[in-house]
XYZ file of C-alpha atoms in Angstrom:
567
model
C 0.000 0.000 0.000
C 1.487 3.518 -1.310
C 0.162 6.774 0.736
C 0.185 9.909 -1.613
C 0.968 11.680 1.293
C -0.939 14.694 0.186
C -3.255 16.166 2.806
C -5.312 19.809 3.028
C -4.068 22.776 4.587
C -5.118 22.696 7.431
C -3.520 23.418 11.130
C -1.754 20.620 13.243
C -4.603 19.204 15.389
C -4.529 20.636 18.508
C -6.097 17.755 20.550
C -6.943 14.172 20.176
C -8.367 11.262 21.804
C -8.214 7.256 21.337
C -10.845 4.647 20.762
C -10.851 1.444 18.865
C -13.233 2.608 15.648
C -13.773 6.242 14.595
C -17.143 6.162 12.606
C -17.487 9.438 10.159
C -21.057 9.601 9.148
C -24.280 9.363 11.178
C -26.941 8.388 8.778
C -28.255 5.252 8.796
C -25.017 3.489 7.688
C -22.572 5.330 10.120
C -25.135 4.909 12.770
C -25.565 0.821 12.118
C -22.139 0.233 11.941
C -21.579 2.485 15.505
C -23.895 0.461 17.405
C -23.109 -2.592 16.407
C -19.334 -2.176 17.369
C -20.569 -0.973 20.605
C -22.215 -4.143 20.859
C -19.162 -6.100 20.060
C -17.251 -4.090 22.941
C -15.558 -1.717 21.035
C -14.882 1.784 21.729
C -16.641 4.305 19.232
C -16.627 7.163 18.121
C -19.141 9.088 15.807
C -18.119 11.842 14.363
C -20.754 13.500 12.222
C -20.840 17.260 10.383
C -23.526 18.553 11.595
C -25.997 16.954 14.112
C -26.497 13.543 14.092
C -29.937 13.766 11.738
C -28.576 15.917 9.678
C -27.358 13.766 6.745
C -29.277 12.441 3.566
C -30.701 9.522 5.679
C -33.518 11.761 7.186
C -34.579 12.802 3.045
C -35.234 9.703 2.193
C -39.156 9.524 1.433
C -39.673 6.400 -0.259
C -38.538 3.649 1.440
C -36.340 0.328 2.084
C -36.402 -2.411 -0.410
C -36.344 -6.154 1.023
C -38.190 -9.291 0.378
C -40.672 -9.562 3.347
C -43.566 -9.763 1.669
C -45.771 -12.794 0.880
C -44.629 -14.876 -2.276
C -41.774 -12.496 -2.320
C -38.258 -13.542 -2.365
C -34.559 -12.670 -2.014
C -33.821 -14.181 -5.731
C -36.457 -11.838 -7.262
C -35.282 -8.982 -5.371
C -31.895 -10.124 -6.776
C -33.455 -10.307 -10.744
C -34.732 -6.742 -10.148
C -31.506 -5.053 -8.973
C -29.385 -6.799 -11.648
C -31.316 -5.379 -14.471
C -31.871 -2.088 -12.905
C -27.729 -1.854 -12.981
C -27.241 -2.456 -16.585
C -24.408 -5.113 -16.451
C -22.509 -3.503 -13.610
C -23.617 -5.190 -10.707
C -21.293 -7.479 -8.948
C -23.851 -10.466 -8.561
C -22.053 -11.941 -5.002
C -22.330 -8.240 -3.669
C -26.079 -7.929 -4.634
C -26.984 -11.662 -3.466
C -25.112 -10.799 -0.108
C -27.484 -7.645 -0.077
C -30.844 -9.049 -1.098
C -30.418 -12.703 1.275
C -29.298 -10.294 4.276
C -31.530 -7.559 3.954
C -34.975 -8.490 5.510
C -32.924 -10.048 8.578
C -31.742 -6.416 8.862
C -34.518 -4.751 8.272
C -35.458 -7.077 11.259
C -33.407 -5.808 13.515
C -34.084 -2.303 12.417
C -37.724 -2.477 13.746
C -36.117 -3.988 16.772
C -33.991 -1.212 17.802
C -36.866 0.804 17.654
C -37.662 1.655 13.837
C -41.441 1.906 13.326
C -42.891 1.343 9.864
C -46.458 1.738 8.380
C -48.584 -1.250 8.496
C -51.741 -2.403 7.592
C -54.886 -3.104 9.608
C -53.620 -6.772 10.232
C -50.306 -5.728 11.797
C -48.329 -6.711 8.671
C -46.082 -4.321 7.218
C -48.124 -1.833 4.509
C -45.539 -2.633 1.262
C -45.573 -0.607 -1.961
C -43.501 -0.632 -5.057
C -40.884 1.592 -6.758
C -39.500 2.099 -9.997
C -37.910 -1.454 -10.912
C -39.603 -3.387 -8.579
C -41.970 -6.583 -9.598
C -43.340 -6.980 -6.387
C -44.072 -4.785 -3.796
C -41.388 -4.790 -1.419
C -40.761 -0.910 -0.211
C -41.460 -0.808 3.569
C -42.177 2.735 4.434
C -43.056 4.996 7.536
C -44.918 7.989 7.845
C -46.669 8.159 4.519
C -43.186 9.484 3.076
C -41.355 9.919 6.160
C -38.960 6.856 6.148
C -35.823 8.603 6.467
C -37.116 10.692 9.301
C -38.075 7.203 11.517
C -35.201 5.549 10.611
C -32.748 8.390 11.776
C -34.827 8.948 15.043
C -34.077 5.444 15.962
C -31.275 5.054 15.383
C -30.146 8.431 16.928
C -32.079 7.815 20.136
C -30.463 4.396 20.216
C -27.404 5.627 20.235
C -28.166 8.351 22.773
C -29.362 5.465 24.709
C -26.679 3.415 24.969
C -23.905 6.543 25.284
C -22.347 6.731 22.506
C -19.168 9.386 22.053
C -20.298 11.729 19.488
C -18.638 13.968 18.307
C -21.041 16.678 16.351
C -20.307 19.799 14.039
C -17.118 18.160 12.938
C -15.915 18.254 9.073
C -13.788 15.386 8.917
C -10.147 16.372 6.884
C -8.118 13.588 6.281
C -6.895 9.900 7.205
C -3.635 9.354 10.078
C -1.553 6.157 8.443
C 1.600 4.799 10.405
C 4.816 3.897 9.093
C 3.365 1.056 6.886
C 0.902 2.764 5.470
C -2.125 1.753 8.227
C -5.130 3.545 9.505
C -4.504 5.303 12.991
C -7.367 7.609 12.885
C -8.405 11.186 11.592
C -7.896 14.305 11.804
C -11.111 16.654 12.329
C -12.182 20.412 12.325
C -14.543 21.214 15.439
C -17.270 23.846 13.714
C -17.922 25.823 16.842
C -17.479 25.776 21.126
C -17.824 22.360 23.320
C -15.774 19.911 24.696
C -13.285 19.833 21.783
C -12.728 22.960 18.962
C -11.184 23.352 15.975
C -8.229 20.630 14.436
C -7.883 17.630 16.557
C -7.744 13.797 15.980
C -9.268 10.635 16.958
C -6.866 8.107 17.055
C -8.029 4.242 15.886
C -6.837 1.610 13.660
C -9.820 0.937 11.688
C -11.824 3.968 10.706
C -15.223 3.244 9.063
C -16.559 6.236 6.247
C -20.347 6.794 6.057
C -19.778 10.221 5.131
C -22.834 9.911 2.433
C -22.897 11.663 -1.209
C -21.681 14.324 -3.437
C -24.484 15.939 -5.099
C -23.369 19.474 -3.976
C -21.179 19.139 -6.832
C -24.085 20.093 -9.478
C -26.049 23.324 -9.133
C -29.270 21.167 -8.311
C -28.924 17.880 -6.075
C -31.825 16.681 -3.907
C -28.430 16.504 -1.397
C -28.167 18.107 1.720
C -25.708 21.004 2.215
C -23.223 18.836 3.770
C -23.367 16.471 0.829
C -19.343 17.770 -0.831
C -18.171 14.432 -1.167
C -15.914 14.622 1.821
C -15.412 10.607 2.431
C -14.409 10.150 -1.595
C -11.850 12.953 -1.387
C -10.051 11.743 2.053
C -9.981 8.243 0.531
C -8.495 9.674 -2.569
C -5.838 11.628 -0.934
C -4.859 8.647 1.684
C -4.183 6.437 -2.188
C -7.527 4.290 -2.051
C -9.144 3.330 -5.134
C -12.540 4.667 -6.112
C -14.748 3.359 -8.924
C -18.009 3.706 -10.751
C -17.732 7.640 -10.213
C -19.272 8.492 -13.608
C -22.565 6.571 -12.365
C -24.704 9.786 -10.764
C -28.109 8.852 -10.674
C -30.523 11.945 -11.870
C -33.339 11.845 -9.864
C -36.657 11.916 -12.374
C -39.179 13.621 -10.506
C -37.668 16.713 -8.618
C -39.494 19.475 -7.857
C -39.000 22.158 -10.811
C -38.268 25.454 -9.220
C -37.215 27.697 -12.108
C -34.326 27.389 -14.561
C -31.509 29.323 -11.715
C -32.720 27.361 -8.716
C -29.290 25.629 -7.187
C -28.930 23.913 -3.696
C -31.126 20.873 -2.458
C -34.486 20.646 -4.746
C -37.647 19.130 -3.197
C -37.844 15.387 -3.750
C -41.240 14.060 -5.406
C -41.142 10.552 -4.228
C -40.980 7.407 -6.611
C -43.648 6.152 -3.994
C -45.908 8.567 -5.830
C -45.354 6.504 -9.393
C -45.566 3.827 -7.293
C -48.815 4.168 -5.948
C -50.429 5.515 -9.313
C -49.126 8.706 -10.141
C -48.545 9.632 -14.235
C -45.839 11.784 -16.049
C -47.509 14.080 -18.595
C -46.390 16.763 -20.668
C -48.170 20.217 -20.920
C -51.143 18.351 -23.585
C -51.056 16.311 -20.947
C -49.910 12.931 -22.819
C -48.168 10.085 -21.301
C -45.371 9.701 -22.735
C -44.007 6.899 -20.791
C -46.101 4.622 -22.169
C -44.317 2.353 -25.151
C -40.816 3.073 -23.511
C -40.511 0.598 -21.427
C -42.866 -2.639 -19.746
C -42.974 -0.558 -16.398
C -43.903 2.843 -17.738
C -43.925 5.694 -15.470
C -41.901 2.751 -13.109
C -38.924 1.894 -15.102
C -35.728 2.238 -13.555
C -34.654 5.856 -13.070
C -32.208 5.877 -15.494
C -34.785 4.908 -17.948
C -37.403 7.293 -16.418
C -34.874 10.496 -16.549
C -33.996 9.892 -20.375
C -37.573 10.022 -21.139
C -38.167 12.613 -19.076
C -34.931 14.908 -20.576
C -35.992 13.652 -24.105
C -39.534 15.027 -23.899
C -38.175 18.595 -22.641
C -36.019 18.666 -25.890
C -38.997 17.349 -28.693
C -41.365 20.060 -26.969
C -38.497 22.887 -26.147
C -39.611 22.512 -22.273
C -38.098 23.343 -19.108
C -39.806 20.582 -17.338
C -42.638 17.970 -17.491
C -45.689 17.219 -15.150
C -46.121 14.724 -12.590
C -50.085 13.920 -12.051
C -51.611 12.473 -9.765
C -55.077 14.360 -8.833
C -56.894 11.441 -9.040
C -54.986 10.034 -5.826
C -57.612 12.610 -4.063
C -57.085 14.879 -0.656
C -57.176 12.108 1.405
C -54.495 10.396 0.159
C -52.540 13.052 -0.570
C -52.689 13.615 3.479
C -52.162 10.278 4.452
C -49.440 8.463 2.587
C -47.692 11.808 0.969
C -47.785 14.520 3.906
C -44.048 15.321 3.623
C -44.420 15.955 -0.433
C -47.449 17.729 0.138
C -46.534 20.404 2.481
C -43.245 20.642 0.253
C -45.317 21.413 -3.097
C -47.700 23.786 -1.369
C -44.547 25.826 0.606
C -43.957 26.506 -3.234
C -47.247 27.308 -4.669
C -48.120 24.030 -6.011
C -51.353 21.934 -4.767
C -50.631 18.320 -5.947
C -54.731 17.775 -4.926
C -55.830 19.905 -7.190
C -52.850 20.503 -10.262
C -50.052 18.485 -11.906
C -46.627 18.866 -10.107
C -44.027 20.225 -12.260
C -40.997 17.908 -12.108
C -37.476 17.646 -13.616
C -34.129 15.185 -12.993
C -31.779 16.600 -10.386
C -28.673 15.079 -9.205
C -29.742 12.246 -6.069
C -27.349 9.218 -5.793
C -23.662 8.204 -6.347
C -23.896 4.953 -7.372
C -20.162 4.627 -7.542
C -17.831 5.701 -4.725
C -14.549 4.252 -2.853
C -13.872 0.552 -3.616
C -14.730 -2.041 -0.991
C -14.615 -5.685 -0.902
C -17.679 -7.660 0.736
C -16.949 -6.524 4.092
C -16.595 -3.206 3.331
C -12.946 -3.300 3.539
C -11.476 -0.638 1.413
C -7.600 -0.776 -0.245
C -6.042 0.555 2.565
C -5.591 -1.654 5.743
C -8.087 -0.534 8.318
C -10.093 1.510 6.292
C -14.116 0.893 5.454
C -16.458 2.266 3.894
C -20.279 1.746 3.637
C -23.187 3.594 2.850
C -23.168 6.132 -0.434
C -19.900 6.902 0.026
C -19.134 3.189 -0.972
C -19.082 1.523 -4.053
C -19.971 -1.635 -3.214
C -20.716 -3.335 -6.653
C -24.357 -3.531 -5.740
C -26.063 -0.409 -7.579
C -23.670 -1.118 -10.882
C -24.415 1.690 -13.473
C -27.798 2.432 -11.736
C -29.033 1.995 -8.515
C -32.381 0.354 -7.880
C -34.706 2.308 -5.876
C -35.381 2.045 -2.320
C -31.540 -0.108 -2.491
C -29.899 1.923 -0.602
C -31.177 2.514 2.756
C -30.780 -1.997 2.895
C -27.471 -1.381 1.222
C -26.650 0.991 4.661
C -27.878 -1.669 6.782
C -26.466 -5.173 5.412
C -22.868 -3.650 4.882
C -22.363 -1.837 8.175
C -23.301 -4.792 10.263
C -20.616 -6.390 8.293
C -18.231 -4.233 8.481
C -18.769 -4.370 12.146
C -18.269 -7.986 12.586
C -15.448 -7.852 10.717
C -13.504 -5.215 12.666
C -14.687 -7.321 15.556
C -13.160 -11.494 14.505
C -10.655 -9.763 13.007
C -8.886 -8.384 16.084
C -7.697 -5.342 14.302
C -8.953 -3.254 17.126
C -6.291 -4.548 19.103
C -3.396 -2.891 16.901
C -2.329 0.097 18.793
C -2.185 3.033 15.938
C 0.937 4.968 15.871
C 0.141 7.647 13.707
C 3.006 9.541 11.049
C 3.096 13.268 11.874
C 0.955 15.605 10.105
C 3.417 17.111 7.398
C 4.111 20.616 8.724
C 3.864 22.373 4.865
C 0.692 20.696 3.115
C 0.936 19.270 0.191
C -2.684 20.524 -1.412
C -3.831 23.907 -1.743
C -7.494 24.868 -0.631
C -10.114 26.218 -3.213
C -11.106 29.873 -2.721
C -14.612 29.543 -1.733
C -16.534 30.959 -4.645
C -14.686 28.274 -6.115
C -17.544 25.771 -5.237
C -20.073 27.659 -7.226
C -17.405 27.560 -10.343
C -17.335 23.813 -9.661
C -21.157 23.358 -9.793
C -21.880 25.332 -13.322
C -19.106 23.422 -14.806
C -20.349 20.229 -13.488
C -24.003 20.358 -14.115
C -23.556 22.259 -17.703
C -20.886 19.392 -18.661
C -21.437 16.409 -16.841
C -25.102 16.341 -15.893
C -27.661 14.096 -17.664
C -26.936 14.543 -20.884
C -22.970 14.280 -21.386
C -20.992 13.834 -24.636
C -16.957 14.188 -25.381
C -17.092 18.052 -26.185
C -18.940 18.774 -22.995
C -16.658 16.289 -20.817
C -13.334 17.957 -22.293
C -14.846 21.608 -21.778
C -15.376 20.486 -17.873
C -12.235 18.714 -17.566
C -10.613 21.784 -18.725
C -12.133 24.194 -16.811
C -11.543 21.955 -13.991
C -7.871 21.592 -14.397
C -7.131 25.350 -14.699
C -9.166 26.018 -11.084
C -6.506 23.360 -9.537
C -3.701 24.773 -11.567
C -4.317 28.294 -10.651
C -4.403 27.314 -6.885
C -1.654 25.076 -7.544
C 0.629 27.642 -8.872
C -0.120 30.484 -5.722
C 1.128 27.520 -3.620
C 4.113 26.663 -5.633
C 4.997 30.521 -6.450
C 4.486 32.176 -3.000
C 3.296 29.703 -0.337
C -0.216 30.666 -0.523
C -3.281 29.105 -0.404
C -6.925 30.082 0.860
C -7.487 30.138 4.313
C -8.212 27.333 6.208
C -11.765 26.731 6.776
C -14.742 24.634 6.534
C -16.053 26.677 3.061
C -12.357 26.191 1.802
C -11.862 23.134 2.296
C -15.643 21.650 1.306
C -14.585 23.809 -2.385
C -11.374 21.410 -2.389
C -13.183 18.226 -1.708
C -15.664 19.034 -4.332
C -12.547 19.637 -6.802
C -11.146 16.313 -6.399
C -14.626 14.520 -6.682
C -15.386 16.089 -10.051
C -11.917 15.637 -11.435
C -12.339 12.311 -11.123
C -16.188 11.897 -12.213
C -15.225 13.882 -15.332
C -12.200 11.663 -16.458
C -14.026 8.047 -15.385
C -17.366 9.481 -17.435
C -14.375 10.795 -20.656
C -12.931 7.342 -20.435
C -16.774 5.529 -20.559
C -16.946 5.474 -24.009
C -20.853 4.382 -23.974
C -24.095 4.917 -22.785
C -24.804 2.905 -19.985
C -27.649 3.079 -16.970
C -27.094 6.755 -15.531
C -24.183 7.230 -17.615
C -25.606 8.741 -20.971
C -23.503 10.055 -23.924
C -24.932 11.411 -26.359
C -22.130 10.704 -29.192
C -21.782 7.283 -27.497
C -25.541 6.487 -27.784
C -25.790 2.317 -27.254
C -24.287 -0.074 -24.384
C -21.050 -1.738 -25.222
C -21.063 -4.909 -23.665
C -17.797 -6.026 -25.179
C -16.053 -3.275 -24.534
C -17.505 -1.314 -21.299
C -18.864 -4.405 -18.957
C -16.086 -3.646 -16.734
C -15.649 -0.856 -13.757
C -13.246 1.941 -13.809
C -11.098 2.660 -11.295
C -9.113 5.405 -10.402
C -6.446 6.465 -7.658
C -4.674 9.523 -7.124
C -0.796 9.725 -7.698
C 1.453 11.384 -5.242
C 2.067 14.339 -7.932
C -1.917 14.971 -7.595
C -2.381 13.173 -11.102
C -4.918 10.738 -11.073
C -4.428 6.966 -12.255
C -7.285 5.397 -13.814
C -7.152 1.341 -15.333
C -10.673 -0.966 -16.004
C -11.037 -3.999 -14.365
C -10.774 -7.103 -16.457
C -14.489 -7.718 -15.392
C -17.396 -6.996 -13.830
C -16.280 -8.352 -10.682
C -13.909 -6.230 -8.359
C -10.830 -7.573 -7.901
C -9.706 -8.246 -4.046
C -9.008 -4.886 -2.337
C -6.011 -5.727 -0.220
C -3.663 -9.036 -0.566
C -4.370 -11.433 1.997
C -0.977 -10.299 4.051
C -2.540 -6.810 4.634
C -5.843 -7.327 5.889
C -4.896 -7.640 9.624
């Protein structure tokens, strides 16, 4: 294992404190995998960037995906997800997720998780986009994210959890061979600890979610700036998939200039009858695929995107009047009060909707235990790339995906015995290697992004971006290199830089995809080459800040760390 050895700008922590496990990330993967090290006897910690419900895991409307149904079953749960990710799945990481899942899901409800059921106690199941069956458990109408984070949260306020809150993590502590020993961490504001310090531990788990703050529009939190992708980058893991952003179909439209998080319009709304219409008010779903309106996403966004071009439209409708108040009330209160805060009453008019950026289907490389390729390092959650989503992740996946892969990564840390190494961490270099982003930068980053990488992407677009990109690192490069300067330390700097190295490397992995391919759609690269493209691409960074990119041979990861380095 090579370290780059390139690390922000940032100042020598100032504190620190030990444990066994440092979790980054408090949504419902971070959370998972805290509690069930507790369990196992381990020290934790939870760091987390704002509070601990602040992450994408309280968005999510829809719901969780597992076979629990009657006549349901893991293998058609399976069948579903493997189409859904157009060739790209990695079949043993999908079976792992669909034969696990309900048994988590389980446990879930057992830690204090309440779902919606149905007057004869039995979970109330509906379907998604993808789906054959129904199979989405959900709570609160559209509130799943919500109950899932409130459990999990008060569980781990329950059972005392060390949490550390307001804290942007900054990068990875290795020791002399190249092992995890920790973080280091920026404290956002007064408490027990404040600004740079470290948490010492020699396995450090990332559940640091998404990235969709790199495009103007994202259905993202704030805090979404690909943090976890960027740290893993700069401490030389391997991150794949990255061109595979999933463009959420049905996002509130709120004018050509809005930018930040966009209101989410549930697939539970297709799901439970919903149509997409243009302004004649035609479905034009219908004859594109079997499913309609409840294709995959990918499938459902292309449609969506192609209409606006035939009809010169900024957006198409989403109706579902027919559903009547009551329903509306019932099973869609979150949406609801959403549309109406903008003007829009679902009961009584079509809901204007059009793709925004939602999931990172792709992310930093892990094996089936969420073992990344550098000893002591895991990641789970969206921050990972598991090989389950493949070029396009199945709805409703991803909450189970959370689940299934942080209780493993928990047992593993646990038989492993790698607790019991002792981290001696390397010294923070005292001049950094990486210069910080102005931050105006980030808004740069985000026009460049969603005008040439978005949902429609071809070669001239990609090179315009990739150019664009490389002169905003060049040009901080270069006031390092000339004069020692950079931007100033700080959480708005340093969220700009993070963003950088994501979308450098989304840019060349999407260049290099030479196809179109689930969420991956180039328009001078129209049809899926099988012979060619079933494979992942994976990229690392060099220690001179270039990044390395190869394909695997196929579409099954090879093993991310030799057999030697795993304790």
């Amino acid at each position: 294992m090579t370290t780059t050895g390139i690390r922000l700008h940032a100042p020598a922590p100032g504190w620190s404190i030990d444990a066994d496990v440092v979790v980054v990330g408090s949504g419902v993967a971070g959370l998972t995998a805290a509690l069930r090290c507790e369990a196992a006897g381990l020290t934790t910690v939870v760091v987390t960037k704002a509070r601990l419900d602040d992450g994408s895991t309280r968005w999510a409307q829809g719901g969780i995906a597992a076979a629990l149904g009657e006549g349901d079953t893991p293998e058609q749960h399976l069948d579903d997800t493997l189409v859904a990710g157009a060739g790209l799945c990695d079949e043993e990481a999908v079976r792992i997720l669909v034969t696990e899942g309900p048994d988590a899901v389980r446990r879930l409800i057992a830690t204090g998780a309440q779902f919606d059921a149905s007057t004869d106690g039995n979970l109330e199941l509906t379907r998604e986009g993808g789906h054959h069956r129904r199979r989405i458990a959900h709570a609160g109408g559209d509130a799943t994210g919500a109950e899932i984070s409130r459990a999990l949260v008060e569980a781990v306020r329950a059972r005392g959890l060390r949490t550390i809150e307001n804290a942007l993590v900054l990068d990875l502590l290795t020791d002399a061979e190249g092992r995890t020993a920790g973080v280091t961490l920026h404290v956002m504001g007064e408490g027990q600890h404040d600004g740079v310090g470290a948490v010492h531990a020699p396995a450090v788990v990332l559940a640091t979610g998404g990235m969709g703050q790199v495009f103007s529009a994202t259905t993202n939190p704030a805090v979404s700036t690909g943090d976890g992708v960027a740290l893993a980058l700069r401490a030389g893991a391997e991150v794949s998939d990255l061109e595979f952003v999933q463009f959420h179909p049905t996002v509130l439209f709120l004018g050509p200039d809005a930018e930040g998080q966009q209101p989410l319009v549930s697939e539970a709304v297709r799901g439970e009858g919903a149509h997409l219409v243009d302004a004649d008010g035609v479905r034009f779903m219908l004859g594109q695929h079997e499913l309609a309106e409840l294709a995959p996403r990918d499938i459902v966004a292309k449609g969506i995107v192609r209409r606006m071009l035939d009809n010169d439209a900024e957006h198409m409708y989403l109706d579902a009047r027919h559903f009547g108040a009551e329903m509306w009330e019932q099973r869609f209160p979150t949406i609801l009060a959403a549309c109406r805060a903008h003007g829009i009453d679902p009961v009584t008019q079509p809901v204007p909707v059009a793709p925004a950026a939602h999931y990172a289907s792709g992310g930093v490389r892990t094996d089936s235990h969420g073992r990344t390729t550098v000893p002591g390092l895991y990641a789970c959650g969206e921050v990972a790339c598991t090989g389950v989503h493949g070029a396009n992740r199945l709805a409703s996946n991803s909450l189970l995906e959370g689940l299934v892969y942080a209780e493993r990564i928990a047992a593993d840390i646990a038989s492993t015995g790698l607790h019991a190494r002792v981290p001696q961490p390397l010294p923070t270099a005292e001049r950094p290697a990486h210069p910080l982003l102005p931050p105006e930068a980030r808004f740069a980053i985000q026009r460049i992004m969603t005008r040439g990488a978005g949902v429609l992407r071809s070669e001239a677009s990609l090179a315009e971006a990739a150019g664009r990109l490389h002169r905003l690192h060049a040009e901080a490069r270069d006031a390092l290199d000339e004069n020692g300067k950079t931007a100033e330390p700080g959480v708005d700097t340093w969220e700009a830089t993070n963003l950088l190295f994501v979308a450098r490397v989304l840019v060349e992995a999407a260049r290099r995809r030479e196809e179109t391919r689930g969420c991956h759609w180039r328009e001078d690269r129209p049809e899926r080459d099988d012979t060619a493209w079933r494979r992942h691409i994976v990229v690392r960074l060099n220690p001179d800040r270039s990044l390395a990119v190869r394909t695997t041979d196929t579409t099954d990861f090879p093993p991310t760390l030799p057999q030697a380095q795993e304790q």
